[in-house]
XYZ file of C-alpha atoms in Angstrom:
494
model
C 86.419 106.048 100.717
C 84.510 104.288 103.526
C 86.221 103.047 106.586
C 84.765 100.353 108.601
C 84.517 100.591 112.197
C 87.732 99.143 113.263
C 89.968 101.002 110.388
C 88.672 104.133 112.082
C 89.234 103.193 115.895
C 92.812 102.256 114.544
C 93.194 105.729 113.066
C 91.895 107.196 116.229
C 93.759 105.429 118.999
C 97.359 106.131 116.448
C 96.207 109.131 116.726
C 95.674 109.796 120.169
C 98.702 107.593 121.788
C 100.786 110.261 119.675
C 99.565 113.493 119.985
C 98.478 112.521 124.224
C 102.022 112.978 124.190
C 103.260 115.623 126.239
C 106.900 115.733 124.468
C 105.562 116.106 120.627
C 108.175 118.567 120.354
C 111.116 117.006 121.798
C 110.108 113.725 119.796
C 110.283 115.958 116.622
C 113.272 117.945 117.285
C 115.138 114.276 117.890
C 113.443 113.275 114.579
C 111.800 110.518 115.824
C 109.309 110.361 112.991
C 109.528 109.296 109.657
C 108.541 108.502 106.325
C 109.417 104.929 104.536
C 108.874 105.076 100.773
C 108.932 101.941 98.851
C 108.654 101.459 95.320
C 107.764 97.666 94.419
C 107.688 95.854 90.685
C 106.403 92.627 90.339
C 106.455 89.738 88.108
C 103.933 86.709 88.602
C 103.221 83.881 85.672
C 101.202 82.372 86.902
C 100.242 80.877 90.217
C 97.333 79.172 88.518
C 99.931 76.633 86.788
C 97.681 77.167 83.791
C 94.851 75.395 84.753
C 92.259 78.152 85.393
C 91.864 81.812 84.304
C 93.926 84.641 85.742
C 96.705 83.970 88.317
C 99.286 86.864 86.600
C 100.261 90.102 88.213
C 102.976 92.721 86.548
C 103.069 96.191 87.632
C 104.430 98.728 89.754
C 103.381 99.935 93.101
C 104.156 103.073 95.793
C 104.129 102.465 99.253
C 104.021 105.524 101.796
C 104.603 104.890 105.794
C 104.576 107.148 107.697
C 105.674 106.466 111.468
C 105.858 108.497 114.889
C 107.639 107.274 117.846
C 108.366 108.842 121.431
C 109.411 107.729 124.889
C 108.596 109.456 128.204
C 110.359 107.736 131.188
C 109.162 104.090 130.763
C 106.753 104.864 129.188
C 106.456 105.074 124.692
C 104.061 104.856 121.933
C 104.630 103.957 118.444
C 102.391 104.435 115.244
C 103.159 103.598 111.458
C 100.484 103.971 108.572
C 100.279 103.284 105.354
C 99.445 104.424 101.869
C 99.335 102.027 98.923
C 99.051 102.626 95.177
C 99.510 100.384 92.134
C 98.900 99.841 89.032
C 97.984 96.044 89.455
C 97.231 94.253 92.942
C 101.046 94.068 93.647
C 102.148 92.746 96.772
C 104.167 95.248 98.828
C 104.013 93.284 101.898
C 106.492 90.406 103.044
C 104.514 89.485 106.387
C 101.486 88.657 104.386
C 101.233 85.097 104.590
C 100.569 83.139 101.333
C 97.097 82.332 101.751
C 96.064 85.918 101.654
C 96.584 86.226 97.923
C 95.596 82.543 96.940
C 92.475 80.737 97.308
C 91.096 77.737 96.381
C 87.797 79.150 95.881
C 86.663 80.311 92.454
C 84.295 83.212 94.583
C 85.624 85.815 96.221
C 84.180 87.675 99.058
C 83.787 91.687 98.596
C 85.410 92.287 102.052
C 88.276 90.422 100.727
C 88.737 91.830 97.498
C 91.921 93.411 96.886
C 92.318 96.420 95.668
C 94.741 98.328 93.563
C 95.267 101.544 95.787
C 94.245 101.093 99.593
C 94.807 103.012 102.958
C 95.645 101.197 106.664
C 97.152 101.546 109.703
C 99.751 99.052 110.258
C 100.707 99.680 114.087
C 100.079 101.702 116.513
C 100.850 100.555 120.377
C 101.982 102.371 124.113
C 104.867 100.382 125.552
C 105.734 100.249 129.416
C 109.495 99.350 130.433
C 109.178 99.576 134.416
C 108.415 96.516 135.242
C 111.504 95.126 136.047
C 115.300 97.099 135.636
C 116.432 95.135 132.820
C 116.875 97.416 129.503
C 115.654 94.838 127.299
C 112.331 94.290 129.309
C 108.898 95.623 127.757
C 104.733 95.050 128.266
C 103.224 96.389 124.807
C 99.620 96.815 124.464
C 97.862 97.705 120.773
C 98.155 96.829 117.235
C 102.061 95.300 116.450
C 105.061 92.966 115.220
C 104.751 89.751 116.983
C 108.500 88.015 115.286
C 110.141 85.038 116.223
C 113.984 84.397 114.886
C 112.736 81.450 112.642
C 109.469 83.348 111.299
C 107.864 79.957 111.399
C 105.777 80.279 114.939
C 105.436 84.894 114.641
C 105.767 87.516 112.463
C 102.839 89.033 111.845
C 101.193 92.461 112.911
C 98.508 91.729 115.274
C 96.079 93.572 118.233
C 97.872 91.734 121.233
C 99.124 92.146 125.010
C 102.876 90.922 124.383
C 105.568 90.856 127.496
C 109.376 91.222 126.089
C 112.356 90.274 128.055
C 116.089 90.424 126.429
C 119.037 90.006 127.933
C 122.614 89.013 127.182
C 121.934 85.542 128.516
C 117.805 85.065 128.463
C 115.474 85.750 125.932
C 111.922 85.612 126.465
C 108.233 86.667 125.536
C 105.142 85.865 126.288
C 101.756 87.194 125.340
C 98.273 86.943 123.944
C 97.051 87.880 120.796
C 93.609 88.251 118.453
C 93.339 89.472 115.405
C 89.789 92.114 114.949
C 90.957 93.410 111.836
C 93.020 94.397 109.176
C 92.609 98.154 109.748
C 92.785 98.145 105.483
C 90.317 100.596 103.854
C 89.804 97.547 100.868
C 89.833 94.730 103.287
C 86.835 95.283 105.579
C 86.965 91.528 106.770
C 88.851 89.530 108.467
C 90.072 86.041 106.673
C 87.581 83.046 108.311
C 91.029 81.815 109.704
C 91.050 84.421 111.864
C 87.415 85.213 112.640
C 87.128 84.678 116.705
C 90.760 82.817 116.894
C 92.711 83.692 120.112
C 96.392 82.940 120.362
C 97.970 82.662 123.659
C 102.071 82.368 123.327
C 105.172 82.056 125.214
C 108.600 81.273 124.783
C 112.319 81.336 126.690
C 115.588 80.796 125.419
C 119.103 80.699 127.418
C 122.309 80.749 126.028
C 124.152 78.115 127.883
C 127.892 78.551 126.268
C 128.794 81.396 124.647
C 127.213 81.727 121.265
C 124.857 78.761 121.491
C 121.038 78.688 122.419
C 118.866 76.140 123.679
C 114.946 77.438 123.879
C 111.217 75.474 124.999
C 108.419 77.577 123.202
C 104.512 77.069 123.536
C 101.631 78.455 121.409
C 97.647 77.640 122.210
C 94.627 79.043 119.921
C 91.150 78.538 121.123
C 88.912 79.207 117.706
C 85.145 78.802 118.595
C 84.196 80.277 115.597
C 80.619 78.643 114.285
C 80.438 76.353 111.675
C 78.006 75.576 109.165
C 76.097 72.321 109.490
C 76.104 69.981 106.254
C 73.420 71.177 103.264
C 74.001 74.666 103.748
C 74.837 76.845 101.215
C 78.317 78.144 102.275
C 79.262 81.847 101.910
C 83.152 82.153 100.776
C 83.435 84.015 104.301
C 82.222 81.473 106.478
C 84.470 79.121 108.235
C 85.249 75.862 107.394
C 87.376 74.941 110.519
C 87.779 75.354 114.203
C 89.155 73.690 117.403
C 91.638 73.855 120.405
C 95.113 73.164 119.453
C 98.292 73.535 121.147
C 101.866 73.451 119.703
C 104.947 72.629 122.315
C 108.852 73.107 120.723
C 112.052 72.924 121.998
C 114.871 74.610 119.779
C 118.541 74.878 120.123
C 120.778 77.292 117.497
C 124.158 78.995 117.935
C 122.976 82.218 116.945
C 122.666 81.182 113.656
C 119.484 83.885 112.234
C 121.974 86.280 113.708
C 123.548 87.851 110.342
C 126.056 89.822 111.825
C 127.796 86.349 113.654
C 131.066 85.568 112.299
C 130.944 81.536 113.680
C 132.846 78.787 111.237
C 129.889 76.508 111.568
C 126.166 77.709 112.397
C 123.218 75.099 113.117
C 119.809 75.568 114.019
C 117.469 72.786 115.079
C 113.757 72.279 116.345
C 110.984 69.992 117.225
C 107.462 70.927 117.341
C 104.440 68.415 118.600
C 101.389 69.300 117.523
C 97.720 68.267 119.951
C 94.346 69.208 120.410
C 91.160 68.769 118.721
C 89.839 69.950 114.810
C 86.520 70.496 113.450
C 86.722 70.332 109.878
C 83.458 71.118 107.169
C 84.318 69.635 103.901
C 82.658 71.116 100.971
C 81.045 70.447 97.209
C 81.353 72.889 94.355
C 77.514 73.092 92.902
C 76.856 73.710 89.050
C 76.076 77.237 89.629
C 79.340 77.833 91.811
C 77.709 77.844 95.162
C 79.579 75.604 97.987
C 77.601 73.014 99.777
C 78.848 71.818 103.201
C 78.562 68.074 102.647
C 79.931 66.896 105.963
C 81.299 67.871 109.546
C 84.733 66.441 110.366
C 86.034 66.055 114.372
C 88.773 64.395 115.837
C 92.040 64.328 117.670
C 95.129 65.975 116.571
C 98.677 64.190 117.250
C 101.694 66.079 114.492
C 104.991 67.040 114.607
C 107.617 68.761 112.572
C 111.177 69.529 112.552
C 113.592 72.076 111.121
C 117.014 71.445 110.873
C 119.883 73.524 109.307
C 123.672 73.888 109.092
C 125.649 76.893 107.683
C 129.440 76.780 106.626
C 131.607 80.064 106.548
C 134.279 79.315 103.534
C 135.946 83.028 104.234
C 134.738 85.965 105.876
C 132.021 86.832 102.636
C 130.971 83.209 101.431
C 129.201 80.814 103.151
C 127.400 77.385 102.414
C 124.306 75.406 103.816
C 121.826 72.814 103.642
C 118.661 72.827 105.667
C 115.579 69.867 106.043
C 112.141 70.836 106.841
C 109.640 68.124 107.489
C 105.722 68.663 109.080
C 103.812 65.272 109.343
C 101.033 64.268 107.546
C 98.243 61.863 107.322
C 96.176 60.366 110.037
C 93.028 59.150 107.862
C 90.361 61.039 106.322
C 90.119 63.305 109.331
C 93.796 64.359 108.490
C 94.597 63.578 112.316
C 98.471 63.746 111.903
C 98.881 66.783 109.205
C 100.482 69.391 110.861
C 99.815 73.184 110.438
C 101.614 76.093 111.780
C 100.279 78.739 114.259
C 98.845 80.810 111.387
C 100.912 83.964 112.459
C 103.962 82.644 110.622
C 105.866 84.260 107.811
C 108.015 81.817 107.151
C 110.955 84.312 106.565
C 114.541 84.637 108.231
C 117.783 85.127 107.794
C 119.114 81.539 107.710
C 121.277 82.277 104.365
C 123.298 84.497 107.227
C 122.626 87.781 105.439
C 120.927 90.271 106.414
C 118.168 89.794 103.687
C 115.572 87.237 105.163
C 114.637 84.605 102.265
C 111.605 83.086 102.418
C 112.153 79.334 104.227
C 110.408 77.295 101.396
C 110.106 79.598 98.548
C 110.299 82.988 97.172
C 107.345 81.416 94.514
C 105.831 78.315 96.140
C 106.084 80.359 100.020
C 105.029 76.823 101.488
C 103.345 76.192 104.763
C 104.871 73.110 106.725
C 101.757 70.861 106.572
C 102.000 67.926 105.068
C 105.245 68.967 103.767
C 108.472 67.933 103.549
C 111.509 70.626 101.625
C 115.516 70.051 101.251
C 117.364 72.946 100.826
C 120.518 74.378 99.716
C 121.919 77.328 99.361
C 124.528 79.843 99.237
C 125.481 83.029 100.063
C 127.562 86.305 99.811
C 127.883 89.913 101.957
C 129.822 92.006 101.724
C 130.708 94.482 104.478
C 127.331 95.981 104.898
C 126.740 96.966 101.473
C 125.599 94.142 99.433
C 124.535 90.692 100.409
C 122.955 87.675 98.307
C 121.651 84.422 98.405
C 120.982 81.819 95.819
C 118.895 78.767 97.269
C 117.290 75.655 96.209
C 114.441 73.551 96.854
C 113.175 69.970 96.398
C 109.452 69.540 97.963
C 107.531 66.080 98.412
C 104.262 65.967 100.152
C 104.551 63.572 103.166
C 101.121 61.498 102.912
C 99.939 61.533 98.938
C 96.318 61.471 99.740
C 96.546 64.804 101.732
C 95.988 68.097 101.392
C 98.989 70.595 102.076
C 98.966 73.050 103.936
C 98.723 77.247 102.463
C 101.367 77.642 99.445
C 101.678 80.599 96.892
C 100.637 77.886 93.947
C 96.877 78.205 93.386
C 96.439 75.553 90.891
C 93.173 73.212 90.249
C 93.988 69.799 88.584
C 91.793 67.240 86.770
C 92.346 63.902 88.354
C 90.209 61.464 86.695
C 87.429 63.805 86.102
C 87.251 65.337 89.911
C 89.160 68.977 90.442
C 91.516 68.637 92.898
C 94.196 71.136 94.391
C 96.686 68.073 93.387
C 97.193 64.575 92.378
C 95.799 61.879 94.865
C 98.637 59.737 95.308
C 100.864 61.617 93.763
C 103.919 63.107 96.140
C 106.492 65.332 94.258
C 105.178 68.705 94.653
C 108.269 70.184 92.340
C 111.650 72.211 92.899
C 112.871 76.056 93.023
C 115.599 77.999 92.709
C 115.157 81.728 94.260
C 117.779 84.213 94.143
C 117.558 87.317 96.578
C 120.187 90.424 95.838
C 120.397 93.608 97.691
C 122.763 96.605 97.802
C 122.403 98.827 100.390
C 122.966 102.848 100.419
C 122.821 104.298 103.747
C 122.842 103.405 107.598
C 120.034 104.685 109.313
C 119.463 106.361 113.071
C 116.376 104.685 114.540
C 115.376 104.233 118.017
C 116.500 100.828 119.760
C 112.802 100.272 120.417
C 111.668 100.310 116.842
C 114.069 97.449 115.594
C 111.232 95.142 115.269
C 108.999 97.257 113.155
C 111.934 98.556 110.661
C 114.825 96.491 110.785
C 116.735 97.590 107.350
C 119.074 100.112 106.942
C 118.047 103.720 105.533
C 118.073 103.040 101.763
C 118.312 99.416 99.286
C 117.474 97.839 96.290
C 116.823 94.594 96.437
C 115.512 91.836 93.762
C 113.576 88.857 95.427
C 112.737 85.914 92.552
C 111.767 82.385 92.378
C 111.069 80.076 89.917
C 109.353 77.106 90.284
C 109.144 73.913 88.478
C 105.929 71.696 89.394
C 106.113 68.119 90.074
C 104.018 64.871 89.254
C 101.536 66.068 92.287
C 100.356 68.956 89.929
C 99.509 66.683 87.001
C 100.445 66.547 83.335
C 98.487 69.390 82.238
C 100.083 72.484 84.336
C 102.656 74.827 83.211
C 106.428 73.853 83.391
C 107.237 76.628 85.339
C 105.856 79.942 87.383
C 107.946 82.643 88.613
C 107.496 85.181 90.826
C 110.023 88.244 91.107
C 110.102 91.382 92.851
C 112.336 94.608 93.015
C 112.509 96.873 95.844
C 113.431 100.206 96.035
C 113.575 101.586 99.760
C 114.177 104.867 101.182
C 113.313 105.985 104.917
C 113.037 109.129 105.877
């Protein structure tokens, strides 16, 4: 098995931030290392909607991660591997975003092929807490889990420089961030998304009554990345966008993606404008399956988007919700107003109020908010702290009909009057879903504080994740009448 440069400086720095350690053997006699087994099955049929070859996945998969962690006055390092084997390309992974398994293109590169049984590293950072005497303060440098409470501006593992402060009353981070690889033995490079794309990030949030939040957060990525120019042949790794663009939000919440909150009524809101500049290189499919860059694409960029949500506790086990999602599109053909997300987003969070987190727009469509606009409902049940669920629907529209959306899980190509097409011009009902996410857990675990963002679960579950989704008018009259996509989990740490 051949590692590419990066993989093995990930290996070696793990490796040496642990074992530089002078207190291995205090760390080990406190058990602060580990071993997180995970045994996935999946269910896809099929992405593809039908209309092209392939798009199914059913199989099972093991996942091994190991992890180390120790502390030495203010000072701590943290690494957690990873081991994957499967009988089919199964996806073990909630943080990978939904473009990573679903392209438009009909080519694939070889440094993004997939592959059934794979090796990586999927942290490994030193941590400094001395900067100021707050207990919740922290400067992290390395490989590691950039999250925000929403999912929808971080949560992602990433090489970055991030500064942590928590308190009672003041939450706050700021950082920058760059991703150089995937540190994946099968995935030897990176997406063109993320080829030379720096990300430069801050946020605060105060709680200014008891229980409720107000927050302002920022994001900028600078992506100089080269295009192409127009009658070049174009290589399914080269990029096809770049540009300045800067994303400015204010939220305000009462706690509300905190699970463990016992409030009558929850809420969570947030508005996002979106500026900058975009380069864009549109593209032709030749007869022999080559792309051709047909023609370069700059302008301004002026979007928005909102997220809004309210959650009613019935009794202390059931509550109810509804939640509106809605990022702008349009603008011309330059696509001016469509919004996109920071492209570090997961999209996941607990706003069911369990401790589960459901995918925002769809355990089978996992929708980007560009372009898009989703209703939601849902309900859900916990019990104690041994079983929760949550049963959730979806209605999605595209906001401008002759636009592109953004990333989805749906990989379908349509016929619309003789031209392929990801969907319908004109056409805006994307479809609806119902998902349904169940989990009983076994076993509290015994981690350190410091590791809640990388493993935030208790020691052992089972947990189903499904969604089934019905396509709308924008996916034309040929595609199937549904896809699903269904998981099961079975974790144990350690």
């Amino acid at each position: 098995m051949t590692l590419n440069p990066w993989m093995k400086a990930g290996l070696g720095l793990g490796c040496a931030l642990l074992w530089s350690c002078p207190t291995l053997a205090a760390m080990t006699a406190e058990k602060n290392f580990g071993l997180e087994v995970k045994v996935t099955g999946q269910s896809e049929d099929d992405r593809d909607l039908g209309t092209r070859s392939g798009g199914d996945v059913n199989g099972l998969g093991l996942d091994l991660r190991p992890w180390v962690y120790g502390e030495r006055g203010n000072w701590s390092a943290y690494a957690m591997g990873q081991a994957v084997t499967a009988t089919d390309t199964i996806d073990t992974d909630t943080l990978r975003q939904a473009d990573d398994d679903s392209q438009v293109e009909t080519r694939r590169a070889s440094g993004r092929e997939q592959d059934k049984s794979y090796l990586a590293m999927r942290e490994f950072w030193v941590g400094y807490s001395g900067l100021t005497a707050y207990p919740g303060e922290q400067l992290r440098l390395g490989r590691q889990r950039l999250r925000s409470d929403d999912g929808m501006w971080r949560d992602t593992n990433i090489e970055a420089l991030n500064w942590t402060f928590d308190t009672t009353l003041l939450h706050a981070n700021a950082g920058v961030a760059q991703r150089f690889s995937e540190y994946r033995t099968d995935l030897t490079d990176l997406a063109p998304e993320d080829k030379d794309r720096l990300h430069v990030y801050g946020d605060v949030a105060a709680q200014w009554t008891p229980g409720h939040w107000v927050g302002l957060r920022a994001h900028h990525t600078h992506d100089d990345g080269k295009l192409k120019n127009p009658g070049e042949t174009l290589d399914p790794l080269d990029k096809t966008r770049n540009g300045d663009l800067t994303w400015l939000g204010l939220e305000a919440n009462s706690d509300a993606y905190n699970w463990r909150n016992q409030n009558t009524v929850n809420y969570w809101g947030s508005v996002t404008w979106l500026t900058g500049d975009r380069d864009r290189l549109s593209a032709t499919t030749l007869a022999n399956g080559d792309q051709l860059a047909t023609q370069k694409q700059s302008g301004d960029v002026n979007a928005w988007a909102t997220d809004l949500g309210i959650r009613l506790r019935l009794d202390p086990n059931w509550q109810v919700g509804a939640a509106y999602a809605r990022g702008s599109g349009g603008g011309g053909s330059d696509g001016s107003g469509n919004f996109e997300q920071t492209g570090l987003e997961s999209n996941r969070s607990n706003f069911t109020g369990t401790r589960s987190r459901v995918h925002r727009f769809g355990e089978a469509f996992r929708g980007e908010l560009g372009n898009l606009q989703a209703a939601t409902l849902f309900t859900s049940w916990q019990l104690r702290d041994d079983y929760d669920a949550s049963l959730v629907y979806h209605k999605f529209w595209r906001v401008d009909g002759k636009q592109n959306i953004g990333s989805s899980g749906i990989n379908a190509v349509v016929d619309d009057d003789g031209i392929n097409r990801p969907l319908i011009q004109g056409e805006k009902d994307l479809g609806q879903e119902m998902d349904l996410v169940v989990t009983k857990y076994f076993k509290q675990g015994l981690l350190p504080a410091a590791l809640s963002q990388s493993i935030d679960e208790p020691s052992a579950l089972v947990r189903f994740r499904g969604g089934v989704f019905k396509p709308g008018d924008a996916y034309g009259k040929e595609a199937d009448s549904y896809m699903h996509r269904a998981f099961i989990d079975v974790i144990w740490r350690f």
